[in-house]
Coordinates of C-alpha atoms in Angstrom, one line a residue:
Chain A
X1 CA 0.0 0.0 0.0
X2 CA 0.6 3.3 -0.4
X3 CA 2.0 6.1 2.0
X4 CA -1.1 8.0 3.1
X5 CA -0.6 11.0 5.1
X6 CA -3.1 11.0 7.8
X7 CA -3.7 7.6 7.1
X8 CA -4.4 6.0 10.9
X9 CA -4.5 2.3 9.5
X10 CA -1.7 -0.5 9.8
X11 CA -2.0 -3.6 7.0
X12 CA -1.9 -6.7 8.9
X13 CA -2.4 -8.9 5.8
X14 CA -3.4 -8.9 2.1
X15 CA -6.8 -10.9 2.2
X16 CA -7.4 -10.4 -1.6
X17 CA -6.5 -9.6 -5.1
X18 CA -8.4 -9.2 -8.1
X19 CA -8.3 -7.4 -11.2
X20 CA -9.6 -3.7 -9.8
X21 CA -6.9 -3.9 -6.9
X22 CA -5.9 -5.6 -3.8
X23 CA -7.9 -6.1 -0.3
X24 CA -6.1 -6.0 3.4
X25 CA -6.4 -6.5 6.6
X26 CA -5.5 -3.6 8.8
X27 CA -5.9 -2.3 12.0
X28 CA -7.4 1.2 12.9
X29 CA -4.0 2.4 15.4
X30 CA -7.2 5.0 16.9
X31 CA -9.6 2.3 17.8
X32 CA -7.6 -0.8 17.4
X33 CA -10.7 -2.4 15.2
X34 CA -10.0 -4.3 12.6
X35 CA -10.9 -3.3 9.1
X36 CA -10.9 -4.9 5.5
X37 CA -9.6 -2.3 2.9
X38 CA -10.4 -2.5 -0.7
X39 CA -8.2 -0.5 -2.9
X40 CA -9.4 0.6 -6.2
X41 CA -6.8 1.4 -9.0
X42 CA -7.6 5.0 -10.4
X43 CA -4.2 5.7 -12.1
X44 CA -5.4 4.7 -15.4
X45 CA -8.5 7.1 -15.6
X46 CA -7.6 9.9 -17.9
X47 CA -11.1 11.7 -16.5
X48 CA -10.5 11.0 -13.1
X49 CA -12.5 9.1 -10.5
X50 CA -14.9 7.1 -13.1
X51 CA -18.9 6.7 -13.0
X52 CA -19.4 3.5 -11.8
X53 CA -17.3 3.8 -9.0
X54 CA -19.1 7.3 -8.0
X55 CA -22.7 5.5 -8.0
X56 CA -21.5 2.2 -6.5
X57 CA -19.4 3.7 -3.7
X58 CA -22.5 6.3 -3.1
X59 CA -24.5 3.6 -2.8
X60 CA -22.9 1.6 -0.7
X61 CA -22.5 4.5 1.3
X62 CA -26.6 4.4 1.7
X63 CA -26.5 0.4 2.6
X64 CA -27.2 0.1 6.4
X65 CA -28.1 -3.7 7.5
X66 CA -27.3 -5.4 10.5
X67 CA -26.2 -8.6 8.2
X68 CA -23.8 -6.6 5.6
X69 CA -20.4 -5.1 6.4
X70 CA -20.2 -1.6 6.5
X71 CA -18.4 0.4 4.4
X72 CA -17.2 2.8 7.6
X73 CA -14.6 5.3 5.4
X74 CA -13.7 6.5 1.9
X75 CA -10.3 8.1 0.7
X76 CA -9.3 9.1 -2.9
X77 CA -5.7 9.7 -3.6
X78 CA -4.2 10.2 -7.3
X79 CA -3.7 6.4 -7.7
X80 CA -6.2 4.9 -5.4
X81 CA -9.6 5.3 -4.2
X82 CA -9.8 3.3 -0.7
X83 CA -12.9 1.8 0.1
X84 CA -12.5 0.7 4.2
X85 CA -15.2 -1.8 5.4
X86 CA -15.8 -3.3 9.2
X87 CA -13.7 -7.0 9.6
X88 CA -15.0 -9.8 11.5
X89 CA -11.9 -12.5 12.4
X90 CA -14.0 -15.4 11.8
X91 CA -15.4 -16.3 8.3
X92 CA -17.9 -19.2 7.1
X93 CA -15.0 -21.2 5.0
X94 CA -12.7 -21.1 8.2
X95 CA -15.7 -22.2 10.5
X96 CA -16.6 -25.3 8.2
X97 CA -13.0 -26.4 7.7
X98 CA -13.0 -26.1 11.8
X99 CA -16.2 -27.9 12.8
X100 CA -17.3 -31.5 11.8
X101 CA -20.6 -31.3 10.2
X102 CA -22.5 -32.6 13.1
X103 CA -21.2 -29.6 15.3
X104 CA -22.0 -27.4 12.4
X105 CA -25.7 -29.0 11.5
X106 CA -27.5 -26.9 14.4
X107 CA -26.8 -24.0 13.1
X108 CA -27.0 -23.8 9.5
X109 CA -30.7 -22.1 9.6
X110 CA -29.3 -19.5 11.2
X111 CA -26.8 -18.4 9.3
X112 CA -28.4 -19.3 5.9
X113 CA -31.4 -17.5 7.0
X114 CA -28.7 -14.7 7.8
X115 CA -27.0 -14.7 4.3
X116 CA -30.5 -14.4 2.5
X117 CA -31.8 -11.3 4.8
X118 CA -28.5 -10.0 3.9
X119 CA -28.7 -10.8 0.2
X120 CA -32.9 -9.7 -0.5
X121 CA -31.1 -6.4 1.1
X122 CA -28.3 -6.0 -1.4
X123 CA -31.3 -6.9 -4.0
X124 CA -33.9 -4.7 -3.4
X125 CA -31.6 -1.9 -3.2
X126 CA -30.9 -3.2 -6.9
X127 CA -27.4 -4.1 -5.9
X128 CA -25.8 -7.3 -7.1
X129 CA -23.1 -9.2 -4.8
X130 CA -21.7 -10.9 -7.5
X131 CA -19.3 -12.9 -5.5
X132 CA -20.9 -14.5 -2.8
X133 CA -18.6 -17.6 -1.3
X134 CA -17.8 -18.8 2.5
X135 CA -15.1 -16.6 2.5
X136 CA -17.4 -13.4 1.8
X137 CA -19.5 -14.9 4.7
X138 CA -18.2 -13.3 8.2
X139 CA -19.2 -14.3 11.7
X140 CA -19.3 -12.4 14.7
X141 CA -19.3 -15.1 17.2
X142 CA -19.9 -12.4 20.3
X143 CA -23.1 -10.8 18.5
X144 CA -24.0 -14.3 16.6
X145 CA -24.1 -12.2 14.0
X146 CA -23.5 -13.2 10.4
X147 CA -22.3 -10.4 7.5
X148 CA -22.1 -10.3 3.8
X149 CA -18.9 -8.8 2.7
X150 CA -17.0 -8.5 -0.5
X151 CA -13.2 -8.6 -0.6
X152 CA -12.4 -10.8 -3.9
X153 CA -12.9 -7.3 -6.0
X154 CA -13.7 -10.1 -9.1
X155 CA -16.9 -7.4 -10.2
X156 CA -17.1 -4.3 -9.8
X157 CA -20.8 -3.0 -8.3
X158 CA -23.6 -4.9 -9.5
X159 CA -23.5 -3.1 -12.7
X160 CA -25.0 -5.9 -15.4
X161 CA -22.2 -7.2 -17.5
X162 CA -22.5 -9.9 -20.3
X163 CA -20.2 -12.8 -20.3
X164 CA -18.7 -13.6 -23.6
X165 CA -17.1 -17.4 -23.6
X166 CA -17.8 -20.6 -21.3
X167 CA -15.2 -19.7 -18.7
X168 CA -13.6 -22.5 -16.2
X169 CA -12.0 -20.2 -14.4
X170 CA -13.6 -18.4 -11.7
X171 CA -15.1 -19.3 -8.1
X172 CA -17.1 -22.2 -7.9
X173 CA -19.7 -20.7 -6.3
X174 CA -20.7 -18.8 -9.9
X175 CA -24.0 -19.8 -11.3
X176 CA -23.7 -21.7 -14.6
X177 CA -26.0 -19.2 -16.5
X178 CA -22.7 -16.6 -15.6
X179 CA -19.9 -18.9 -17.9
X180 CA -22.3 -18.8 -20.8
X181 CA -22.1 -16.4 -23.6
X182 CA -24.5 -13.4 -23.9
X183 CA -25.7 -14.3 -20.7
X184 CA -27.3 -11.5 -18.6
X185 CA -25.7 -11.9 -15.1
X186 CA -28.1 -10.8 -12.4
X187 CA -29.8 -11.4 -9.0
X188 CA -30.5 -15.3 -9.6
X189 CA -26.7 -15.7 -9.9
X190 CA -26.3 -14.6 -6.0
X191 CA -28.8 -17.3 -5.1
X192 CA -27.1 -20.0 -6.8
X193 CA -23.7 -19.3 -4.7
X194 CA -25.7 -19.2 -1.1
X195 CA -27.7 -22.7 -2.6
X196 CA -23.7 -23.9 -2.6
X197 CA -23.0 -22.2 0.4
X198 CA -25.9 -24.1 1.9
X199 CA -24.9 -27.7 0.4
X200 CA -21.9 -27.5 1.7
X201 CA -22.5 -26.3 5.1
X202 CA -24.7 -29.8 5.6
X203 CA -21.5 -31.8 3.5
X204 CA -18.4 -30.1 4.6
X205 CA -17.2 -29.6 1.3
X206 CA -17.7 -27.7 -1.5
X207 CA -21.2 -28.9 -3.9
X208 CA -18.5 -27.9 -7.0
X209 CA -15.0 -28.3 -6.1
X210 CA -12.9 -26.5 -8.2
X211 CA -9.6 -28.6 -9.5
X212 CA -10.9 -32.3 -9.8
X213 CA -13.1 -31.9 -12.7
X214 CA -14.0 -29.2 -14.8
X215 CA -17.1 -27.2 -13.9
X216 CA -19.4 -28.5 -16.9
X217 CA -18.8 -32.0 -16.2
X218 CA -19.9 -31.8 -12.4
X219 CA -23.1 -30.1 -13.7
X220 CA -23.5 -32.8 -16.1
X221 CA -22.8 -35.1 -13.2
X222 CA -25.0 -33.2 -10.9
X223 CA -28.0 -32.9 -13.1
X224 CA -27.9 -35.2 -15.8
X225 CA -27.1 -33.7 -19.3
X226 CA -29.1 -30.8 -19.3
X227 CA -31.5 -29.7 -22.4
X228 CA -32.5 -26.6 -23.5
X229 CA -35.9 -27.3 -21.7
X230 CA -34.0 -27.1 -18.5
X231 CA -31.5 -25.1 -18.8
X232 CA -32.1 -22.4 -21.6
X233 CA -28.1 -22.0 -21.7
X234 CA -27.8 -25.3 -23.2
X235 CA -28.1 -24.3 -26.7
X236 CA -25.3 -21.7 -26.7
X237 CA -22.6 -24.5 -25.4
X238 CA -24.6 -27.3 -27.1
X239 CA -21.6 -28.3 -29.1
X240 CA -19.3 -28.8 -25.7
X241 CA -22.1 -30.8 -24.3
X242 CA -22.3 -32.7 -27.2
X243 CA -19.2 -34.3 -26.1
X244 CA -20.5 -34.9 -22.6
X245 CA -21.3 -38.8 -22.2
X246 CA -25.3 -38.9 -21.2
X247 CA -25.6 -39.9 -17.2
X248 CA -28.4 -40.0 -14.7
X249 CA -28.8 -37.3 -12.5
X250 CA -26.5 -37.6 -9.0
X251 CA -29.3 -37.8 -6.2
X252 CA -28.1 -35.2 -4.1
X253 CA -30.9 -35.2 -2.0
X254 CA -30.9 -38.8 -1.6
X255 CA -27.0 -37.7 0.0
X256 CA -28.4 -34.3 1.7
X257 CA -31.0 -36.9 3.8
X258 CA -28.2 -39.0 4.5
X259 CA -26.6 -35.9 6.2
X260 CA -29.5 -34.9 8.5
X261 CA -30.8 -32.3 6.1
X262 CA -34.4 -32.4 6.5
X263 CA -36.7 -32.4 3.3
X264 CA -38.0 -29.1 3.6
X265 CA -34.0 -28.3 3.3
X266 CA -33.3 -30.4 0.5
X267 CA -36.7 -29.0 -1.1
X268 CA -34.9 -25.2 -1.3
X269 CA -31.9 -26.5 -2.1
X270 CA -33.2 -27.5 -4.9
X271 CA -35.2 -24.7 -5.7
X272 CA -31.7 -22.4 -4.8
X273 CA -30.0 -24.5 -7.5
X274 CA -32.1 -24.4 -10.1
X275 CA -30.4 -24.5 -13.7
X276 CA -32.8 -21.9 -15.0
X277 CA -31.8 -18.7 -13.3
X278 CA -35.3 -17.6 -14.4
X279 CA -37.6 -20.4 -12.4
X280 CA -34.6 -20.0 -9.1
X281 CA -36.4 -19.1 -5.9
X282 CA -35.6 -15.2 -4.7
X283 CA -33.6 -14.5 -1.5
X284 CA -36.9 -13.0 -0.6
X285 CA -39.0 -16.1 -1.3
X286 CA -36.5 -18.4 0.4
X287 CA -36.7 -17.0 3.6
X288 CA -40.7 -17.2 3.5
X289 CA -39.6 -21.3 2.6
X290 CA -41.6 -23.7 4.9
X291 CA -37.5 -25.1 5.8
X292 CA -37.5 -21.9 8.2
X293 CA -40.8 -21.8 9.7
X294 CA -39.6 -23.9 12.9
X295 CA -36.7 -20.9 13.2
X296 CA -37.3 -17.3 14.4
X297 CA -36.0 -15.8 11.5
X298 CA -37.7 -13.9 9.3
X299 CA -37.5 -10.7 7.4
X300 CA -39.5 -8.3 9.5
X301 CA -37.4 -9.4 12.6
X302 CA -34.2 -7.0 12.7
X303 CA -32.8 -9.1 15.4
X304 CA -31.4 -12.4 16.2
X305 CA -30.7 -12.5 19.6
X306 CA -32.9 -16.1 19.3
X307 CA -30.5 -17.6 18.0
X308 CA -27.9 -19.7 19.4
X309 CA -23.8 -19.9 18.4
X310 CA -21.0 -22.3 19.7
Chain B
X1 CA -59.1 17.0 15.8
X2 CA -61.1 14.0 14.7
X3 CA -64.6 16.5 13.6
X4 CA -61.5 18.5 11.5
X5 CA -60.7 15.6 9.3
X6 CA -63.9 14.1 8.5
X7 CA -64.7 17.3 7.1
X8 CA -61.9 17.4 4.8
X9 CA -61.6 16.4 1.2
X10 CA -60.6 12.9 0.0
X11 CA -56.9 12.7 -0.7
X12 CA -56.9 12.5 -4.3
X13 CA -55.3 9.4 -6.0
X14 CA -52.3 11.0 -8.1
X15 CA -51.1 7.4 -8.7
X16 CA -53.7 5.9 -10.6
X17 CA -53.1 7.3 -13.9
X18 CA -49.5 5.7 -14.3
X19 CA -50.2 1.8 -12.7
X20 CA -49.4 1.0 -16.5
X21 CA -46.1 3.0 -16.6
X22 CA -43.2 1.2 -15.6
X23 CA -41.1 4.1 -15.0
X24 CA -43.3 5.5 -12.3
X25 CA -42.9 2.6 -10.0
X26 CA -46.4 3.4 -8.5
X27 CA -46.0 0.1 -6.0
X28 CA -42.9 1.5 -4.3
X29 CA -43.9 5.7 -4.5
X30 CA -44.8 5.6 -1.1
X31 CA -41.8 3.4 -0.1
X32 CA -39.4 5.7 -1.9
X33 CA -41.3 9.2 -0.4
X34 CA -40.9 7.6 3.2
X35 CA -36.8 6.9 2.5
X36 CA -36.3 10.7 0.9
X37 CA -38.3 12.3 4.0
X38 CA -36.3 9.8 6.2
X39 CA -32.8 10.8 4.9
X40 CA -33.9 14.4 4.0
X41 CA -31.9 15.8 7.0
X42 CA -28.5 14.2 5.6
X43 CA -28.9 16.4 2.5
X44 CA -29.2 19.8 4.2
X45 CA -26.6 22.3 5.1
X46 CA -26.5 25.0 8.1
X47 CA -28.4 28.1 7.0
X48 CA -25.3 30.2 8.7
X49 CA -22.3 28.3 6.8
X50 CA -21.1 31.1 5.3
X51 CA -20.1 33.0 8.2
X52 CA -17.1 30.5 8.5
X53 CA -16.3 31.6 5.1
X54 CA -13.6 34.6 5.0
X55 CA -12.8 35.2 1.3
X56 CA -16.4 34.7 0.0
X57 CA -19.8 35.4 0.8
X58 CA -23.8 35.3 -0.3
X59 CA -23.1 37.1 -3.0
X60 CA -20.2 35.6 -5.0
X61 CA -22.4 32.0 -4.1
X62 CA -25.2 33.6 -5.6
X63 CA -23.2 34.5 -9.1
X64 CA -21.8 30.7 -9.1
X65 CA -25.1 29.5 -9.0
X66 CA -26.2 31.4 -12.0
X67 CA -23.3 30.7 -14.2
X68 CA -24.4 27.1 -13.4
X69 CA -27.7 27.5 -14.2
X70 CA -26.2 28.8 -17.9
X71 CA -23.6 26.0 -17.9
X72 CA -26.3 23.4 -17.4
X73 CA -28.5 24.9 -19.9
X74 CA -25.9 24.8 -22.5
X75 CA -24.8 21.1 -21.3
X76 CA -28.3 20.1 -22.2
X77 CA -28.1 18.1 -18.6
X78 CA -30.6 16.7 -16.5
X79 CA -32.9 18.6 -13.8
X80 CA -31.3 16.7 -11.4
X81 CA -28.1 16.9 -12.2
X82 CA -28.7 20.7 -11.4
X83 CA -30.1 20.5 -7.9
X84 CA -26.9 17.8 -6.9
X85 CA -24.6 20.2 -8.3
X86 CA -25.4 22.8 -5.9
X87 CA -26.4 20.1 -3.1
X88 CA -22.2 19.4 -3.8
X89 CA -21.1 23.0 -3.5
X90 CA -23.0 24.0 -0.7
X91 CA -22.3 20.5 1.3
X92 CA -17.9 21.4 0.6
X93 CA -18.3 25.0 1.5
X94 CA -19.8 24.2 4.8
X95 CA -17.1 22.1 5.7
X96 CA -14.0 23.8 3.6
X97 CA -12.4 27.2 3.7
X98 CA -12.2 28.5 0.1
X99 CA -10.7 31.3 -1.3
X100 CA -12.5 33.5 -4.3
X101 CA -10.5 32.3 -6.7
X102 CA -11.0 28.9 -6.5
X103 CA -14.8 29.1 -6.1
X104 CA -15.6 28.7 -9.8
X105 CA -13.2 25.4 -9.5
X106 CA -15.7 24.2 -6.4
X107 CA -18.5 24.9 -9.1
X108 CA -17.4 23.3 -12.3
X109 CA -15.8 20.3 -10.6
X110 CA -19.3 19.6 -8.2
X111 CA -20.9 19.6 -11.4
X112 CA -19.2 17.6 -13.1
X113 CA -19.4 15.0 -10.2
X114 CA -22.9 15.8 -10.3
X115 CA -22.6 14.8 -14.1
X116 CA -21.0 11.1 -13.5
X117 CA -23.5 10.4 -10.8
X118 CA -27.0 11.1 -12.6
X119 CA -26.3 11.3 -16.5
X120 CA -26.0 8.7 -18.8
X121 CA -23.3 11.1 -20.8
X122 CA -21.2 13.0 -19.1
X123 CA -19.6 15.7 -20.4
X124 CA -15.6 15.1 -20.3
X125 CA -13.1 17.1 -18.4
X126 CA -12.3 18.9 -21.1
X127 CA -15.5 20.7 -21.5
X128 CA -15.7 21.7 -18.2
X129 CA -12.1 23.6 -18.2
X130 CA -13.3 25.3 -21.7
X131 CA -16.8 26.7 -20.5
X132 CA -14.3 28.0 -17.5
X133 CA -12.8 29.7 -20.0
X134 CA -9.4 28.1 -19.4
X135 CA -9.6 29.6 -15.6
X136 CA -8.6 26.1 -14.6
X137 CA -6.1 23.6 -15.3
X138 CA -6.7 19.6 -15.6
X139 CA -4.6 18.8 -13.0
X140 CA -6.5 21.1 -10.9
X141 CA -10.0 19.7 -11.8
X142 CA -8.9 16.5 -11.1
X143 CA -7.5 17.4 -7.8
X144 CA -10.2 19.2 -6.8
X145 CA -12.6 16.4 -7.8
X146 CA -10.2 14.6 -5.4
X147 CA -11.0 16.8 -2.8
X148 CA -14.8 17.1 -2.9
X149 CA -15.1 13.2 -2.8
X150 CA -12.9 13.2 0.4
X151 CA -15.0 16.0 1.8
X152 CA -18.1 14.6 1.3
X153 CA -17.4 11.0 1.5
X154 CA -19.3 10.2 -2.1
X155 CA -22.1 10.7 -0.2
X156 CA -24.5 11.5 -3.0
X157 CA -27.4 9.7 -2.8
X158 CA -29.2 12.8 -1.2
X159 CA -33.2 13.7 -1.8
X160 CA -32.9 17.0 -3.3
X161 CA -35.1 19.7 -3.2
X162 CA -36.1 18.7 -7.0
X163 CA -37.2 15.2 -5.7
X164 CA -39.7 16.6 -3.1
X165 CA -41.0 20.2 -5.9
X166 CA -41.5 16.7 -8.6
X167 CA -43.9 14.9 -5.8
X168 CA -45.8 17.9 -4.4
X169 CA -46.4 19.4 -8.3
X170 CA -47.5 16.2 -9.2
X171 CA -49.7 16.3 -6.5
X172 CA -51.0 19.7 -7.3
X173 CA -51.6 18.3 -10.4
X174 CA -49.7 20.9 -12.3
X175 CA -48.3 20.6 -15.8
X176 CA -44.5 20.1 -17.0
X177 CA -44.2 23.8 -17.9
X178 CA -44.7 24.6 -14.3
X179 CA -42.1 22.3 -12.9
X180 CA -39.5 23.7 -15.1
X181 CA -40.6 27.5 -13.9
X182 CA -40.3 26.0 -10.3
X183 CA -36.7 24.5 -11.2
X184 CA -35.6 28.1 -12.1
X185 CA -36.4 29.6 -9.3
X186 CA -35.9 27.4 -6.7
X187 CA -32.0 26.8 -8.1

């Protein structure tokens, strides 16, 4: 980082790196918190700060939810335009990684039900997360508290952007609708990522690993070989597929049971994963899903004291 | 207080007309209303800011204004592009010391700010530092843009008076010739 004058933050650790800059942890020397900064590369900008970032940082400005990270400070130098959010220690991948799934199992409504309060936030505020993964999902174990954040900088702020290839590359939490050409990537995406979230809070491991097998293949493997009657990307990649060997469909929720997911549970999951970004369930919808109604979560309530942590 | 109201008229429906309009977002009026009057207060500035001022006063703020009002007009920009301009200036001289020179720079660079927040084409840098008349250099437009986003902590989702003067025309039921008289002279 930079030399800031007046600057009263200490970088712990880089968190991050993407194509628009580089994330760290610091620590404010006046409070001694702990903050995640996202740094923004301006230097290239021949008319100075650009559009998109003066809408999306306004905006985020405005976002003010017990279940999103705040974005507590703003600095523009000539090169870099710092964007400094509130830092939880603990995050969702570290906390699955840490826990067998049996220790885990009791609280997986709560923090699913967390992440989608959260997420219907960042969408009906017409803001796209566009990165969702365990690692974007903190957790305050003092407040049981659970926040959306965004430190991977992959997109910049929900601004809708077509994809132009299949890509393998990427997170494996993206939706498959996003690696298709002329694709429009938008709110459905962020509900296929917390559906992945959810699977593999109940499994322990990621629903699409990334490495083993490339992404298409554990689709096909996942769903069966999909059409253009279930999935209305098929016909853009249906020469790829072509070489794709038929196969029955894995049953996941056949494994899901198996785990002590209850069907009401593998019922959303199902609707969270749907192919067809257009028939997906909404983060809105999902919480209003009969697999919460034994919880005390639900939209109207702001608070979550109900709710219990390890 | 009860008798009072019964005896009123019967709020008039100025929603109905555009259920069919997509734009008008009818379902979330209210919703949108209730956020503007709830954040209304973050937009305003201290009626007595200028007394911290030393170099400028009413006056000179009042000339600014108008060569705004011309620049605008000759931008072809958006009503409320206009109203955040000035919601920019006011907001960085209540909180910065600036001397007369500089106070057309404030100006030009809050509205081109303005410009990349609420118009799909924004005039470039360039055009700014010629309708100055070359007062300014690049370097310092893009310093000062520097500056004003510091200062205001791209705090710029704000409910402008344009926002409010749009909903209580509407309500009024006045035509689009009025609105832009009202835009005049409330600028």
């Amino acid at each position: 980082m930079e030399k800031v004058k007046d600057w009263n933050y200490k970088v712990v650790e880089k968190i991050g790196q993407g194509v628009f800059g580089e994330v760290y942890k610091c620590l404010n020397l006046e409070t001694g918190k702990k903050v995640a900064i996202k740094m923004i590369n301006i230097q290239n900008e021949p008319e100075g700060v650009p559009s998109y970032l003066i809408a999306g940082v306004s905006l985020l400005k405005e976002l003010e939810h017990d279940n999103i990270v705040r974005l507590l400070d703003v600095l523009t130098t000539g090169r870099y335009v710092y964007l400094v959010f509130e830092y939880l220690d603990l995050d969702l991948g570290s906390f699955i990684r840490k826990h067998t799934i049996t220790s885990i199992r009791p609280h997986i409504k709560t923090i699913l039900s967390q992440i989608l309060v959260g997420l219907a936030y960042y969408h009906s505020h017409n803001i796209l997360h566009g990165d969702l993964q365990p690692s974007n999902v903190l957790i305050d174990l003092k407040s049981k508290k659970v926040k959306l954040a965004d430190f991977g900088l992959t997109t910049s702020f929900g601004v809708p952007h077509i994809e132009y290839s299949y890509k393998e590359v990427g997170s494996p939490y993206k939706a498959p609708e996003s690696r298709i050409r002329s694709s429009v990537y938008s709110t459905p995406h962020d509900v296929w990522a917390v559906g992945c979230i959810f699977a593999e809070m109940v499994s322990g491991k990621p629903l699409f690993p990334c490495g083993k097998k490339d992404h298409l293949s554990l689709i096909v493997s996942l769903f069966g070989k999909p059409t253009k009657e279930t999935w209305p990307g098929a016909n853009y990649i249906s020469d790829l597929l072509h070489s794709h060997p038929q196969c029955e469909p894995a049953d996941l929720a056949e494994q899901l049971l198996g785990l002590g997911l209850e069907p009401p549970g593998v019922e959303l999951l199902s609707r969270m994963i749907s192919l067809n970004p257009t028939t997906r369930i909404t983060a809105r919808n999902a919480l209003n899903h009969p697999y919460f109604k034994d919880s005390h979560s639900s939209l109207s309530s702001p608070h979550y004291e109900a709710f219990g942590f390890p | 207080v009860d008798e009072l109201e019964v005896t009123e008229d019967p709020i008039l429906d100025i929603d109905g007309r555009d259920l069919k309009n997509p734009l008008a977002v009818v379902e979330y009026v209210d919703d949108i209303y209730a956020y503007y009057r709830k954040i209304e207060i973050s937009s305003c500035v201290s009626p007595t800011y200028m007394d911290h001022q030393s170099d400028i006063n009413e006056k000179m703020r009042a000339i600014l204004i108008d060569w705004l009002l011309e620049v605008h007009y000759k931008f072809e920009l958006m009503d409320e592009t206009l109203f955040l301009t000035i919601n920019i200036v006011d907001k960085f001289l209540e909180r910065q010391v600036v001397v007369r020179k500089k106070l057309q720079l404030v100006g030009v660079t809050a509205m081109l700010l303005a410009c990349k927040y609420e118009e799909v084409s924004v005039p470039i840098v360039d055009d700014f530092i010629l309708i100055s008349d070359n007062a300014y250099t690049r370097k310092e437009v893009l310093d000062m843009e520097k500056l004003l986003l510091n200062t205001l902590q791209f705090n710029m989702s704000v409910p402008t008076p344009y926002v409010f003067m749009r909903r209580f025309l509407k309500a009024a039921q006045s035509d689009k010739k009025l609105l832009q008289q009202f835009t005049q002279l409330n600028a």
